[in-house]
Each structure stands twice: as C-alpha cells, then as structure tokens.
Coordinates of C-alpha atoms in Angstrom, one line a residue:
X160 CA 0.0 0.0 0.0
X161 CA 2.9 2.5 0.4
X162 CA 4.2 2.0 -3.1
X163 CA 0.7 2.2 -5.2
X164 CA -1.0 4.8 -6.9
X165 CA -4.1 5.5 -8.6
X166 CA -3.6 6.1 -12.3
X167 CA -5.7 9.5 -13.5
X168 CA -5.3 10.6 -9.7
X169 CA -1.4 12.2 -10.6
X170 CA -0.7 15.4 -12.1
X171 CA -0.2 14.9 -15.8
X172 CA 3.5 16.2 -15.4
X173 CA 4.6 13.4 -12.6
X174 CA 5.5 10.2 -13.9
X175 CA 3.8 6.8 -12.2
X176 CA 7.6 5.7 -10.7
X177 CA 8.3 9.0 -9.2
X178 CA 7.4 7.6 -5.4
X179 CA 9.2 11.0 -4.2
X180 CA 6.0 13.1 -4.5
X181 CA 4.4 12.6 -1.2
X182 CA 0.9 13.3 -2.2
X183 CA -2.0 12.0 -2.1
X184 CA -4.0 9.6 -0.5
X185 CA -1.3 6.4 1.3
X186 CA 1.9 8.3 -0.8
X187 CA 1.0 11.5 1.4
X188 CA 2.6 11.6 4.9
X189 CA 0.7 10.8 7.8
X190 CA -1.5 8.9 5.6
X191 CA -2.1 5.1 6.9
X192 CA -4.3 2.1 6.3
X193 CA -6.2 0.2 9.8
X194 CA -8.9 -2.2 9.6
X195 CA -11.7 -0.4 11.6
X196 CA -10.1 1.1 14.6
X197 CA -7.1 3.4 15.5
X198 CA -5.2 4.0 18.8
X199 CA -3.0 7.0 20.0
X200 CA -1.2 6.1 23.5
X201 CA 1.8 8.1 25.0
X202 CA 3.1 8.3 28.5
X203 CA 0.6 5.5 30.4
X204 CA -2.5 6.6 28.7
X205 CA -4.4 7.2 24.9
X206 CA -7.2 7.3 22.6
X207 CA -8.9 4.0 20.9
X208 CA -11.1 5.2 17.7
X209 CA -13.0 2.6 16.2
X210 CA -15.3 2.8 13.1
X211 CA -18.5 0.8 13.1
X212 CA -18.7 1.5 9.4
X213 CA -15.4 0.0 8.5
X214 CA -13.8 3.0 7.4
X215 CA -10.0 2.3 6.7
X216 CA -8.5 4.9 6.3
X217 CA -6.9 7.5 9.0
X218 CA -4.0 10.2 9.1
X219 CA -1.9 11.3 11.9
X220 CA 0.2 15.2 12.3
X221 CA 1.7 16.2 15.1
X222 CA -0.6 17.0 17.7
X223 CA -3.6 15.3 15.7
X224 CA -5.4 12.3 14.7
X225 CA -8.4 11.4 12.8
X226 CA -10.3 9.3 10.0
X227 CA -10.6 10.1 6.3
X228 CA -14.2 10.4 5.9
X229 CA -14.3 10.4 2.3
X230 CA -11.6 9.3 -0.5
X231 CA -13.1 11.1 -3.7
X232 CA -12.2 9.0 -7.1
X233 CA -12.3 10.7 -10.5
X234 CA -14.2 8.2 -12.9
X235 CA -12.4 8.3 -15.8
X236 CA -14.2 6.0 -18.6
X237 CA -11.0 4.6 -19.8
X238 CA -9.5 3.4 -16.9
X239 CA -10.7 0.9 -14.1
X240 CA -12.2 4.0 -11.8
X241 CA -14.9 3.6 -14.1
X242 CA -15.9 0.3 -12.0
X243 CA -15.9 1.7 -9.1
X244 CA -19.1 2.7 -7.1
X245 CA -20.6 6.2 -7.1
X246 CA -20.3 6.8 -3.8
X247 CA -16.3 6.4 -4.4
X248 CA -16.6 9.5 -6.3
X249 CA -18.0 11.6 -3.2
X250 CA -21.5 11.6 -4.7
X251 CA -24.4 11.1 -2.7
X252 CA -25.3 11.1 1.1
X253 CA -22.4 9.4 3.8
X254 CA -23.2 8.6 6.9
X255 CA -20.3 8.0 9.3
X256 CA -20.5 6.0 12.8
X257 CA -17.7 6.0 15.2
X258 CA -16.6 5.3 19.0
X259 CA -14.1 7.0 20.8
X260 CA -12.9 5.4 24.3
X261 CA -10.3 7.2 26.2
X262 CA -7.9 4.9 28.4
X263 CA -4.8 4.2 31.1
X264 CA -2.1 2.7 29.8
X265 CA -1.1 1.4 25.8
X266 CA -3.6 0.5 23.1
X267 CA -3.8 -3.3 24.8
X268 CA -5.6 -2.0 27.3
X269 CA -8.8 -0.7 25.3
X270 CA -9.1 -4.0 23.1
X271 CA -9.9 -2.2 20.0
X272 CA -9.5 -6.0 17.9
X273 CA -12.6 -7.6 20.1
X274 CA -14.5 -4.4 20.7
X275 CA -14.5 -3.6 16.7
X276 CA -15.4 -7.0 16.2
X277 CA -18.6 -6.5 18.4
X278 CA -19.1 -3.3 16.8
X279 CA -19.4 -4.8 13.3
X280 CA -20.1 -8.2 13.4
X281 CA -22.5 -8.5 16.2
X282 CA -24.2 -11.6 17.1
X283 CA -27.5 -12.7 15.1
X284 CA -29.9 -15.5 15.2
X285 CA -31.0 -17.2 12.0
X286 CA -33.8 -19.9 12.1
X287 CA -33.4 -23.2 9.7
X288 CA -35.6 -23.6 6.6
X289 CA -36.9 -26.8 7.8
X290 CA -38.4 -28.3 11.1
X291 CA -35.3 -29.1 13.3
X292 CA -34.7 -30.9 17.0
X293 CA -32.4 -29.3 19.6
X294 CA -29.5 -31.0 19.0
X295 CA -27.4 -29.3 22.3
X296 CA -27.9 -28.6 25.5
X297 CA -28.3 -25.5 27.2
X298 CA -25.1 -25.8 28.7
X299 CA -23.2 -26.3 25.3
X300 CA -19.8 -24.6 24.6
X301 CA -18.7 -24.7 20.8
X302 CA -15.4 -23.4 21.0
X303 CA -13.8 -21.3 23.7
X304 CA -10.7 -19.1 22.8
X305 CA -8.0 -17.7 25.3
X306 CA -7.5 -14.2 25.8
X307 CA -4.1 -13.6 23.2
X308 CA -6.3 -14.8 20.0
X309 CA -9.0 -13.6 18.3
X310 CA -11.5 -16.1 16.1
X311 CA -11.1 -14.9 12.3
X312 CA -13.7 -17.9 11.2
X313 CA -15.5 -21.1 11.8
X314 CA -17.2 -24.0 9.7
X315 CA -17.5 -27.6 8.8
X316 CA -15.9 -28.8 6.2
X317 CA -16.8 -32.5 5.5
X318 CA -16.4 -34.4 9.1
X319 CA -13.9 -31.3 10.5
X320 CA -14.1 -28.6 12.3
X321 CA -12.3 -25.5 10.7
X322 CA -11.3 -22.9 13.2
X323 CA -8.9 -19.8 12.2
X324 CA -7.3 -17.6 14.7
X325 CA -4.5 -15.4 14.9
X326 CA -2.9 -14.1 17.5
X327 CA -3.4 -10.3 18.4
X328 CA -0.9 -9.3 20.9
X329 CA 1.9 -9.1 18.4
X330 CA 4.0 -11.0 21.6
X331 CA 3.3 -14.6 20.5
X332 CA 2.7 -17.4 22.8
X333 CA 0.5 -20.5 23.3
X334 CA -2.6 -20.5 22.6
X335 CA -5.5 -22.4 24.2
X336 CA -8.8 -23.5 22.1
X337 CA -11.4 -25.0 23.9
X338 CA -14.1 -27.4 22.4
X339 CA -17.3 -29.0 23.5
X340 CA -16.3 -32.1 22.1
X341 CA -12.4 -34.0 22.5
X342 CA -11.0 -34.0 18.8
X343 CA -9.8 -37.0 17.6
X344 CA -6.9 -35.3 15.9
X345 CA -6.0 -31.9 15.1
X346 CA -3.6 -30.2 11.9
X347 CA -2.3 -26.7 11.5
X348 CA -2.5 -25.2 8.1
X349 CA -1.8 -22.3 6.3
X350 CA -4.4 -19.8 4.3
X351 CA -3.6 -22.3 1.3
X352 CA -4.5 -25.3 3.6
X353 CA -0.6 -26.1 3.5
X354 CA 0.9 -27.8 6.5
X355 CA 2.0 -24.5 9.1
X356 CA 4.9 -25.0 11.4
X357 CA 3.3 -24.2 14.5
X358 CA 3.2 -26.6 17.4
X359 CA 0.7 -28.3 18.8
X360 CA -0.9 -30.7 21.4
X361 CA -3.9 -31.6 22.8
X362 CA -5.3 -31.9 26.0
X363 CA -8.9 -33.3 26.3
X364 CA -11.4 -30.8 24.8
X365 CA -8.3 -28.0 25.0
X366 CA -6.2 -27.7 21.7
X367 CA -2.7 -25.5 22.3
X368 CA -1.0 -24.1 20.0
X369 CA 2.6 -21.9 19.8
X370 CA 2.2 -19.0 17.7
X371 CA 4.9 -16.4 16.5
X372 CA 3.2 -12.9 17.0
X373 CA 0.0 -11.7 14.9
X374 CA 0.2 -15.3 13.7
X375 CA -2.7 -16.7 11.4
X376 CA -3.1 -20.2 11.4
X377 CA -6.0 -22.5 10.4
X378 CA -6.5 -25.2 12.9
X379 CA -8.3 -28.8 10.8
X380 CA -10.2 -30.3 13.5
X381 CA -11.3 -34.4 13.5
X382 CA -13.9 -34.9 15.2

C-alpha cells in the first residue's frame, strides 16, 4: 500500500515511478491504512477510535489524529475507476459512525480487535428452513478461545471442524482452544491449507497451540 497509486489521480507532469511526490491519498505523509479502529497512547494513557462503518483509512500530524471520511475517485471512462461505485466518487449522502474510548495505559488496554469485532459483526440468530430438533444442551460450549487470539472464522468442512485464529498481541505465545467435544486429531495449516509449522498438542477438549506474534493459522479439526 505505500508503493501504489491510482492512475488518472497524478498530475499529468509526474510520472507513475516517481514515489518521491508525497501526495495524495497512502503516498501523502501521515496517511495510513487500519482495519476499523485506530489508537493513540503516550506516557501511560491514549485514545482508541474505532469505526463501526469499517472505514479504513486515517492520518496522523503532530498534535492530531483522525479518520478520512471520504476518499473522492475521478471516474475516468478509460480506466478501471470507471468500475468503481458512485459513492467512491463523493456523490451522494455518507453517513459516518464511530466510538471514541479514552484509556490508562497502551492500546492493549482498550481491546480495539474484540471491541470492533462486536461493533461490526454483532451476534444474530438465524432460524433453519426446515423443522429441526435441539441437537445441544443449554449448557453447550462450541469453542472457547483464550485471551491472546482472536477467532477470524468457523465452519465444517466434511467431518472437521475448521477454526482460524490469529494471534493479536503481536507477543506470541500458546494459545488455548477449547471445544465442546475432544478432537480425535487436530492439523495446523496455512491460508492455502498447506501444512504451518506451529506446534501443537492436545489436552482433552483443549487444543494449544505456539504462535509467532500476529500469527494466522487455520487449525483442521477431527472430530
């Protein structure tokens, strides 16, 4: 992202390789990319922003911090702007929905991963097309994660279980998934369903793993 630029966005006297311009948009100092939340902590305490919308885009000066509301495209016919929504253009009504905790101590602290999550993809119930028995208790756990991991998906695939996590920390660590069954065996993989090198055992229902930090890995579950 801090190498690209948007074609028909340049002056028509700068050349595309010229990456000394520091304009616009990611080339423009300051200018940075988060996925849905922000934090600004100095000296044992800081500033968490988080954007239900999913808004990506923020910049930081000295002495100030805040989102890019709106990045305004020019729709150029020959070129692949032309694709691109109206509302990338500026046009039209935005709406914009954010929340601002202030905090002690560093961004850890305010867990802006989980609390964005829960911002944008809060639970829902969805009810079955067909008639269907209760098939768990009321006391039934599907999958517990520990506190250093966040769950990125979930699903069966065939007779397995398919969890993702990653670790969020950015320390690494073990990890600890808890199930509400005992697995029969368990595989780490990567995003390609490779074989990850990331250690593992399991204890019971509880599946650890060793992760380097912000570590993705894709855990294959037997059941």
């Amino acid at each position: 992202p801090d190498h690209e630029y948007y074609y028909n966005s340049l002056p028509p006297d700068v050349e595309l390789g010229d990456l000394g311009m520091g304009m616009f948009e990611r080339q423009r100092p300051g200018f940075f990319w988060g996925r849905s939340w922000a934090d600004w902590s100095s000296k044992g305490r800081g500033l968490t922003w988080r954007s239900v919308d999913g808004n990506y885009y923020f910049f930081k000066e000295p002495g100030c911090l805040g989102p890019i509301l709106a990045r305004a495209l020019a729709r150029h016919p020959d070129d692949w702007e032309r694709f691109t929504a109206a509302a990338s253009s500026g046009a039209g009504v935005h709406e914009f929905t954010y929340v601002l905790r202030l905090h002690d101590g560093d961004w850890r602290v305010a867990d802006p991963q989980r609390r964005s999550q829960e911002l944008r993809h809060p639970p829902v119930v969805v009810r079955p097309n067909c008639p269907a028995k209760p098939a768990l208790g009321p006391d039934f756990e599907l999958l517990a994660l520990s506190d250093n991991a966040l769950l990125s998906a979930c699903y069966a695939e065939g007779d397995a279980l398919v969890v993702r996590i990653y670790e969020r920390d950015g320390r690494g660590g073990e990890i600890g998934l808890k199930l509400g069954f005992t697995p029969a065996a368990v595989r780490a993989e990567d995003l390609c369903a490779k074989p990850l090198d990331a250690p593992l055992r399991v204890e019971g229902r509880t599946i650890r793993a060793m992760l380097r930090p912000r570590q993705i890995a894709t855990l294959r579950i037997s059941r």
